[in-house]
mmCIF file of C-alpha atoms in Angstrom:
data_model
loop_
_atom_site.group_PDB
_atom_site.id
_atom_site.type_symbol
_atom_site.label_atom_id
_atom_site.label_comp_id
_atom_site.label_asym_id
_atom_site.label_seq_id
_atom_site.Cartn_x
_atom_site.Cartn_y
_atom_site.Cartn_z
ATOM 1 C CA GLN A 28 7.844 39.594 24.897
ATOM 2 C CA ALA A 29 5.776 37.948 22.180
ATOM 3 C CA GLY A 30 7.309 37.012 18.863
ATOM 4 C CA TYR A 31 6.551 35.041 15.725
ATOM 5 C CA ALA A 32 8.095 32.059 13.960
ATOM 6 C CA LYS A 33 6.722 29.076 12.051
ATOM 7 C CA PHE A 34 7.486 25.472 11.268
ATOM 8 C CA GLU A 35 7.985 25.251 7.513
ATOM 9 C CA THR A 36 8.413 21.825 5.926
ATOM 10 C CA PHE A 37 8.239 22.588 2.200
ATOM 11 C CA PRO A 38 9.831 23.867 0.112
ATOM 12 C CA ILE A 39 13.107 22.854 1.720
ATOM 13 C CA TRP A 40 15.135 26.038 1.831
ATOM 14 C CA ASP A 41 18.612 24.480 1.631
ATOM 15 C CA LEU A 42 17.898 22.086 -1.246
ATOM 16 C CA PRO A 43 18.331 23.307 -4.837
ATOM 17 C CA LEU A 44 15.375 25.034 -6.455
ATOM 18 C CA ASP A 45 15.137 22.265 -9.059
ATOM 19 C CA HIS A 46 15.503 19.368 -6.602
ATOM 20 C CA PRO A 47 12.646 16.889 -7.227
ATOM 21 C CA VAL A 48 11.463 17.162 -3.603
ATOM 22 C CA ASN A 49 10.962 20.912 -3.956
ATOM 23 C CA MET A 50 9.353 20.453 -7.353
ATOM 24 C CA ALA A 51 6.990 17.873 -5.831
ATOM 25 C CA TYR A 52 5.901 20.537 -3.340
ATOM 26 C CA GLU A 53 5.136 22.905 -6.212
ATOM 27 C CA ALA A 54 3.103 20.174 -7.922
ATOM 28 C CA ALA A 55 1.212 19.500 -4.681
ATOM 29 C CA THR A 56 0.234 23.168 -4.391
ATOM 30 C CA ALA A 57 -0.513 23.785 -8.058
ATOM 31 C CA ASP A 58 -4.154 24.438 -7.122
ATOM 32 C CA LEU A 59 -2.923 27.413 -5.068
ATOM 33 C CA ASP A 60 -0.695 28.654 -7.908
ATOM 34 C CA ASP A 61 2.345 28.338 -5.666
ATOM 35 C CA VAL A 62 5.681 28.744 -7.427
ATOM 36 C CA ASN A 63 9.047 27.992 -5.834
ATOM 37 C CA MET A 64 11.436 30.914 -6.007
ATOM 38 C CA ILE A 65 14.818 32.040 -4.704
ATOM 39 C CA ASP A 66 14.300 34.171 -1.597
ATOM 40 C CA HIS A 67 15.741 37.474 -2.829
ATOM 41 C CA PHE A 68 15.455 38.993 0.656
ATOM 42 C CA HIS A 69 17.687 36.225 2.027
ATOM 43 C CA LEU A 70 20.106 36.550 -0.878
ATOM 44 C CA ALA A 71 20.435 40.311 -0.351
ATOM 45 C CA ALA A 72 20.867 40.006 3.428
ATOM 46 C CA TYR A 73 23.272 37.051 3.586
ATOM 47 C CA GLY A 74 24.509 36.383 0.066
ATOM 48 C CA THR A 75 23.034 32.879 0.350
ATOM 49 C CA ARG A 76 20.560 31.286 -2.033
ATOM 50 C CA ALA A 77 17.521 29.911 -0.188
ATOM 51 C CA VAL A 78 14.373 28.405 -1.690
ATOM 52 C CA ASN A 79 10.990 29.833 -0.765
ATOM 53 C CA TYR A 80 7.714 30.348 -2.590
ATOM 54 C CA ASN A 81 5.809 33.248 -4.089
ATOM 55 C CA ARG A 82 3.172 33.817 -1.385
ATOM 56 C CA ASP A 83 5.752 33.955 1.405
ATOM 57 C CA LEU A 84 7.857 36.427 -0.545
ATOM 58 C CA GLU A 85 4.865 38.581 -1.450
ATOM 59 C CA VAL A 86 3.611 38.898 2.128
ATOM 60 C CA PHE A 87 6.991 39.374 3.840
ATOM 61 C CA PRO A 88 7.131 43.195 3.576
ATOM 62 C CA LEU A 89 3.680 43.412 5.179
ATOM 63 C CA LEU A 90 4.570 40.927 7.920
ATOM 64 C CA SER A 91 7.866 42.690 8.589
ATOM 65 C CA ALA A 92 6.095 46.031 8.970
ATOM 66 C CA LEU A 93 3.461 44.464 11.224
ATOM 67 C CA LEU A 94 6.056 42.899 13.535
ATOM 68 C CA GLU A 95 7.958 46.169 13.694
ATOM 69 C CA LYS A 96 4.815 48.039 14.670
ATOM 70 C CA LEU A 97 3.821 45.479 17.317
ATOM 71 C CA THR A 98 7.210 44.784 18.904
ATOM 72 C CA GLY A 99 9.335 47.755 17.903
ATOM 73 C CA SER A 100 11.552 45.812 15.499
ATOM 74 C CA CYS A 101 11.475 42.889 13.083
ATOM 75 C CA PRO A 102 14.015 40.172 13.950
ATOM 76 C CA TYR A 103 13.898 38.695 10.447
ATOM 77 C CA LYS A 104 15.644 39.811 7.299
ATOM 78 C CA SER A 105 13.845 37.308 5.065
ATOM 79 C CA PRO A 106 10.842 34.970 5.097
ATOM 80 C CA THR A 107 13.306 32.067 5.203
ATOM 81 C CA ASP A 108 14.654 33.499 8.475
ATOM 82 C CA MET A 109 11.340 33.085 10.263
ATOM 83 C CA GLY A 110 10.866 29.429 9.288
ATOM 84 C CA VAL A 111 12.135 26.506 11.387
ATOM 85 C CA ASN A 112 13.088 23.827 8.851
ATOM 86 C CA MET A 113 15.711 21.101 9.241
ATOM 87 C CA VAL A 114 14.134 18.613 6.814
ATOM 88 C CA GLY A 115 17.023 18.842 4.369
ATOM 89 C CA SER A 116 19.393 17.570 7.051
ATOM 90 C CA CYS A 117 17.192 14.496 7.560
ATOM 91 C CA ILE A 118 17.691 13.103 4.056
ATOM 92 C CA SER A 119 19.827 9.974 4.359
ATOM 93 C CA ASN A 120 19.363 8.682 0.800
ATOM 94 C CA ASP A 121 19.007 11.411 -1.791
ATOM 95 C CA ASP A 122 18.360 9.009 -4.683
ATOM 96 C CA VAL A 123 15.378 7.441 -2.894
ATOM 97 C CA CYS A 124 13.946 10.873 -2.109
ATOM 98 C CA ARG A 125 14.372 12.028 -5.696
ATOM 99 C CA GLU A 126 12.582 8.963 -7.069
ATOM 100 C CA ALA A 127 9.757 9.232 -4.528
ATOM 101 C CA ALA A 128 9.329 12.902 -5.404
ATOM 102 C CA LYS A 129 9.078 12.139 -9.128
ATOM 103 C CA GLN A 130 6.376 9.561 -8.459
ATOM 104 C CA GLU A 131 4.517 12.072 -6.293
ATOM 105 C CA VAL A 132 4.567 14.629 -9.115
ATOM 106 C CA ILE A 133 2.969 12.100 -11.481
ATOM 107 C CA ARG A 134 0.320 11.208 -8.901
ATOM 108 C CA ARG A 135 -0.478 14.899 -8.516
ATOM 109 C CA TYR A 136 -0.727 15.199 -12.290
ATOM 110 C CA PHE A 137 -3.329 12.449 -12.563
ATOM 111 C CA LYS A 138 -5.194 13.852 -9.564
ATOM 112 C CA ALA A 139 -5.370 17.251 -11.263
ATOM 113 C CA LEU A 140 -6.636 15.690 -14.504
ATOM 114 C CA VAL A 141 -9.387 13.839 -12.634
ATOM 115 C CA GLU A 142 -10.443 16.907 -10.640
ATOM 116 C CA GLU A 143 -10.605 18.973 -13.830
ATOM 117 C CA LYS A 144 -12.761 16.291 -15.446
ATOM 118 C CA ARG A 145 -15.102 16.128 -12.451
ATOM 119 C CA ALA A 146 -15.448 19.884 -12.142
ATOM 120 C CA GLY A 147 -15.503 20.619 -15.868
ATOM 121 C CA THR A 148 -12.753 23.216 -15.450
ATOM 122 C CA ASP A 149 -9.843 24.131 -17.699
ATOM 123 C CA SER A 150 -6.459 22.426 -17.603
ATOM 124 C CA HIS A 151 -4.579 25.193 -15.769
ATOM 125 C CA GLU A 152 -3.521 23.015 -12.828
ATOM 126 C CA SER A 153 -2.555 19.921 -14.827
ATOM 127 C CA ASP A 154 -0.699 22.089 -17.360
ATOM 128 C CA HIS A 155 1.343 23.570 -14.517
ATOM 129 C CA ILE A 156 2.262 20.100 -13.265
ATOM 130 C CA ALA A 157 3.010 18.914 -16.810
ATOM 131 C CA ILE A 158 5.628 21.673 -17.043
ATOM 132 C CA ILE A 159 7.177 20.424 -13.793
ATOM 133 C CA MET A 160 7.239 16.884 -15.203
ATOM 134 C CA GLY A 161 9.002 18.211 -18.280
ATOM 135 C CA LYS A 162 11.666 19.835 -16.117
ATOM 136 C CA LEU A 163 12.172 16.518 -14.324
ATOM 137 C CA GLY A 164 12.427 14.641 -17.625
ATOM 138 C CA ILE A 165 9.486 12.336 -16.886
ATOM 139 C CA ASP A 166 6.037 11.712 -18.316
ATOM 140 C CA ARG A 167 2.887 9.868 -17.249
ATOM 141 C CA ASN A 168 4.365 6.525 -18.324
ATOM 142 C CA TYR A 169 7.216 6.894 -15.833
ATOM 143 C CA ARG A 170 4.677 5.509 -13.368
ATOM 144 C CA PRO A 171 5.115 1.715 -13.854
ATOM 145 C CA VAL A 172 1.435 0.782 -13.482
ATOM 146 C CA VAL A 173 0.097 3.087 -16.205
ATOM 147 C CA ARG A 174 0.999 1.125 -19.331
ATOM 148 C CA PRO A 175 -0.113 -2.311 -18.020
ATOM 149 C CA ALA A 176 -3.525 -0.936 -17.055
ATOM 150 C CA LEU A 177 -3.982 0.724 -20.436
ATOM 151 C CA GLU A 178 -2.880 -2.467 -22.193
ATOM 152 C CA ILE A 179 -5.600 -4.441 -20.395
ATOM 153 C CA GLU A 180 -8.161 -1.890 -21.550
ATOM 154 C CA ARG A 181 -6.846 -2.034 -25.116
ATOM 155 C CA LYS A 182 -7.054 -5.830 -25.237
ATOM 156 C CA THR A 183 -10.438 -6.247 -23.554
ATOM 157 C CA LYS A 184 -12.175 -3.037 -24.699
ATOM 158 C CA ASN A 185 -13.222 -2.602 -21.068
ATOM 159 C CA PRO A 186 -11.728 -0.835 -18.040
ATOM 160 C CA GLY A 187 -8.546 -2.301 -16.594
ATOM 161 C CA SER A 188 -6.318 -1.763 -13.591
ATOM 162 C CA ALA A 189 -2.795 -2.602 -12.456
ATOM 163 C CA ILE A 190 -0.959 -2.729 -9.135
ATOM 164 C CA GLU A 191 2.784 -2.742 -8.489
ATOM 165 C CA LEU A 192 3.702 -4.910 -5.506
ATOM 166 C CA GLN A 193 6.574 -4.139 -3.156
ATOM 167 C CA ASP A 194 8.998 -6.332 -5.134
ATOM 168 C CA GLY A 195 8.149 -4.576 -8.408
ATOM 169 C CA THR A 196 5.812 -7.283 -9.726
ATOM 170 C CA ILE A 197 2.895 -5.898 -11.752
ATOM 171 C CA VAL A 198 -0.510 -7.553 -11.303
ATOM 172 C CA THR A 199 -3.485 -6.575 -13.463
ATOM 173 C CA GLY A 200 -7.247 -6.890 -13.293
ATOM 174 C CA LYS A 201 -9.867 -6.855 -16.034
ATOM 175 C CA THR A 202 -13.602 -6.298 -16.128
ATOM 176 C CA SER A 203 -15.764 -9.424 -16.036
ATOM 177 C CA ALA A 204 -19.430 -10.235 -15.583
ATOM 178 C CA LEU A 205 -18.838 -10.760 -11.857
ATOM 179 C CA LEU A 206 -16.110 -8.295 -10.896
ATOM 180 C CA GLY A 207 -14.983 -4.779 -11.654
ATOM 181 C CA PRO A 208 -11.322 -4.402 -12.676
ATOM 182 C CA SER A 209 -10.152 -3.070 -9.303
ATOM 183 C CA ALA A 210 -11.815 -5.927 -7.420
ATOM 184 C CA ALA A 211 -10.328 -8.480 -9.833
ATOM 185 C CA MET A 212 -6.885 -6.902 -9.535
ATOM 186 C CA LEU A 213 -7.110 -6.960 -5.747
ATOM 187 C CA LEU A 214 -7.972 -10.673 -5.701
ATOM 188 C CA ASN A 215 -5.221 -11.460 -8.205
ATOM 189 C CA ALA A 216 -2.652 -9.599 -6.112
ATOM 190 C CA LEU A 217 -3.711 -11.328 -2.897
ATOM 191 C CA LYS A 218 -3.542 -14.730 -4.591
ATOM 192 C CA LEU A 219 -0.021 -14.066 -5.836
ATOM 193 C CA LEU A 220 1.155 -12.867 -2.429
ATOM 194 C CA ALA A 221 -0.417 -15.883 -0.714
ATOM 195 C CA GLY A 222 1.063 -18.371 -3.198
ATOM 196 C CA ILE A 223 -2.361 -19.433 -4.455
ATOM 197 C CA PRO A 224 -2.604 -20.758 -8.052
ATOM 198 C CA PRO A 225 -3.969 -18.069 -10.425
ATOM 199 C CA LYS A 226 -6.843 -20.271 -11.622
ATOM 200 C CA MET A 227 -8.051 -20.975 -8.098
ATOM 201 C CA HIS A 228 -11.317 -19.111 -7.394
ATOM 202 C CA LEU A 229 -11.327 -17.454 -3.994
ATOM 203 C CA LEU A 230 -15.011 -16.606 -4.358
ATOM 204 C CA ALA A 231 -17.399 -19.095 -5.922
ATOM 205 C CA PRO A 232 -19.879 -17.645 -8.456
ATOM 206 C CA GLU A 233 -22.751 -18.853 -6.271
ATOM 207 C CA SER A 234 -21.463 -16.674 -3.421
ATOM 208 C CA ILE A 235 -21.228 -13.616 -5.670
ATOM 209 C CA GLU A 236 -24.626 -13.905 -7.353
ATOM 210 C CA PRO A 237 -26.718 -13.183 -4.206
ATOM 211 C CA ILE A 238 -24.738 -9.978 -3.675
ATOM 212 C CA GLN A 239 -25.339 -8.965 -7.292
ATOM 213 C CA LYS A 240 -29.048 -9.681 -6.918
ATOM 214 C CA LEU A 241 -29.227 -7.560 -3.779
ATOM 215 C CA LYS A 242 -27.468 -4.676 -5.529
ATOM 216 C CA THR A 243 -29.541 -4.636 -8.690
ATOM 217 C CA GLU A 244 -32.965 -5.735 -7.445
ATOM 218 C CA HIS A 245 -33.147 -4.074 -4.046
ATOM 219 C CA LEU A 246 -30.505 -1.339 -3.799
ATOM 220 C CA GLY A 247 -31.082 0.310 -7.170
ATOM 221 C CA SER A 248 -27.614 -0.247 -8.617
ATOM 222 C CA ARG A 249 -27.281 -0.555 -12.382
ATOM 223 C CA ASN A 250 -23.862 -2.169 -12.067
ATOM 224 C CA PRO A 251 -24.002 -5.815 -10.934
ATOM 225 C CA ARG A 252 -20.229 -6.187 -10.684
ATOM 226 C CA LEU A 253 -18.686 -6.381 -7.234
ATOM 227 C CA HIS A 254 -16.551 -3.499 -6.031
ATOM 228 C CA THR A 255 -13.519 -3.751 -3.795
ATOM 229 C CA ASP A 256 -15.441 -3.357 -0.530
ATOM 230 C CA GLU A 257 -17.950 -6.053 -1.480
ATOM 231 C CA VAL A 258 -15.194 -8.437 -2.545
ATOM 232 C CA LEU A 259 -13.328 -7.963 0.730
ATOM 233 C CA ILE A 260 -16.485 -8.568 2.760
ATOM 234 C CA ALA A 261 -17.258 -11.712 0.746
ATOM 235 C CA LEU A 262 -13.645 -12.836 1.150
ATOM 236 C CA SER A 263 -13.734 -12.341 4.915
ATOM 237 C CA VAL A 264 -16.949 -14.381 5.170
ATOM 238 C CA SER A 265 -15.426 -17.160 3.047
ATOM 239 C CA ALA A 266 -12.272 -17.161 5.191
ATOM 240 C CA ASN A 267 -14.155 -18.995 7.941
ATOM 241 C CA THR A 268 -14.485 -22.118 5.816
ATOM 242 C CA ASN A 269 -12.039 -21.600 2.931
ATOM 243 C CA GLU A 270 -8.315 -21.958 3.650
ATOM 244 C CA TYR A 271 -7.352 -20.141 0.445
ATOM 245 C CA ALA A 272 -9.596 -17.184 1.277
ATOM 246 C CA ARG A 273 -8.062 -16.988 4.752
ATOM 247 C CA ARG A 274 -4.533 -17.001 3.354
ATOM 248 C CA ALA A 275 -5.425 -14.313 0.825
ATOM 249 C CA LEU A 276 -7.012 -12.103 3.467
ATOM 250 C CA GLU A 277 -3.864 -12.294 5.582
ATOM 251 C CA GLN A 278 -1.910 -10.629 2.753
ATOM 252 C CA LEU A 279 -3.867 -7.356 2.839
ATOM 253 C CA GLN A 280 -1.203 -5.657 4.936
ATOM 254 C CA ALA A 281 1.379 -6.433 2.233
ATOM 255 C CA LEU A 282 -0.460 -4.032 -0.090
ATOM 256 C CA GLN A 283 0.353 -0.979 2.012
ATOM 257 C CA GLY A 284 2.470 1.474 0.033
ATOM 258 C CA CYS A 285 1.750 -0.197 -3.321
ATOM 259 C CA ASP A 286 0.779 1.770 -6.428
ATOM 260 C CA VAL A 287 -2.375 1.298 -8.504
ATOM 261 C CA HIS A 288 -3.570 2.781 -11.785
ATOM 262 C CA THR A 289 -7.057 2.402 -13.234
ATOM 263 C CA THR A 290 -8.240 3.332 -16.701
ATOM 264 C CA THR A 291 -11.418 5.023 -15.460
ATOM 265 C CA ILE A 292 -12.262 7.332 -12.571
ATOM 266 C CA LEU A 293 -12.979 5.370 -9.411
ATOM 267 C CA GLY A 294 -16.089 5.852 -7.337
ATOM 268 C CA SER A 295 -15.742 7.166 -3.800
ATOM 269 C CA VAL A 296 -16.153 3.697 -2.247
ATOM 270 C CA ASP A 297 -13.267 2.144 -4.187
ATOM 271 C CA GLU A 298 -11.179 5.250 -3.523
ATOM 272 C CA GLY A 299 -11.866 4.917 0.184
ATOM 273 C CA ILE A 300 -10.938 1.222 0.276
ATOM 274 C CA PHE A 301 -7.603 1.846 -1.435
ATOM 275 C CA ARG A 302 -6.911 4.796 0.854
ATOM 276 C CA ASN A 303 -7.663 2.694 3.949
ATOM 277 C CA LEU A 304 -5.322 -0.013 2.664
ATOM 278 C CA GLY A 305 -2.555 2.565 2.222
ATOM 279 C CA ILE A 306 -2.443 2.150 -1.562
ATOM 280 C CA ASN A 307 -1.487 5.061 -3.835
ATOM 281 C CA VAL A 308 -4.053 5.290 -6.641
ATOM 282 C CA THR A 309 -4.138 7.208 -9.903
ATOM 283 C CA CYS A 310 -6.849 7.140 -12.576
ATOM 284 C CA GLU A 311 -7.263 8.087 -16.196
ATOM 285 C CA PRO A 312 -9.473 11.200 -16.433
ATOM 286 C CA LYS A 313 -12.530 9.519 -17.909
ATOM 287 C CA TYR A 314 -15.690 7.798 -16.727
ATOM 288 C CA TRP A 315 -16.670 4.293 -17.721
ATOM 289 C CA ARG A 316 -19.970 5.625 -18.999
ATOM 290 C CA LYS A 317 -20.798 9.135 -20.086
ATOM 291 C CA GLY A 318 -22.690 11.125 -17.520
ATOM 292 C CA VAL A 319 -21.613 8.978 -14.572
ATOM 293 C CA TYR A 320 -21.291 11.212 -11.521
ATOM 294 C CA GLN A 321 -22.266 8.791 -8.803
ATOM 295 C CA LYS A 322 -20.505 7.164 -5.900
ATOM 296 C CA ARG A 323 -20.303 3.709 -7.416
#
């Protein structure tokens, strides 16, 4: 006889409603208007509080009636009943999970702000997540890389970026005539990880200038500064003859899981590079120049 059940990861039914992990789920689904709620069907049937969300609760009477019509009876007394979820039992360090969840909420907040800026929509989604942040007692500056990036922008009057390495060290990057802030930050981080002196140039200006010329004179780009993908390609070419470049390139894997914040919205290429490196990126909801809606 056929039946129905589902794997349900979030929200975690046997964690408190206000646990940061469950609140991170609500932040992640703010675009769907999901709201975590106590499963009143489960409470009535078993006297046990279980966490579920609005859409599951709304559709349960319909699903229950459908199962009853198809199979003759409904085996479930609540939407929580029909979900297979043991995630709560897998948490070995609650403090680590709570902190990770708080950081995820902030990342979702910045993502919502950027999407609203790109689409020109209202702040409904980011407002929802801001309320969640308030309940958790955190704000945007709880993310360690936000203030350093903004400080670089304040000092230089140009876009800045910051990355937090695995040991908590913050490395920044500023805009220059040769490099965008994300590319500069990436090189600075690799130099630090490889034990290379900060003033040592991994890429000589004469190796950067031909790339800039190609971009502006032949590929139609208005921005001569190198982006992260171009810097990594140039670095890999230099690694054949430059010991420092080789050492820096070997540190790329150490960036996986690091956090980055930039003071302007990244283009799709830079976004893709950070994603491929396993770096968590957030951006301020503004473009470097007004009217910029292009990939780079």
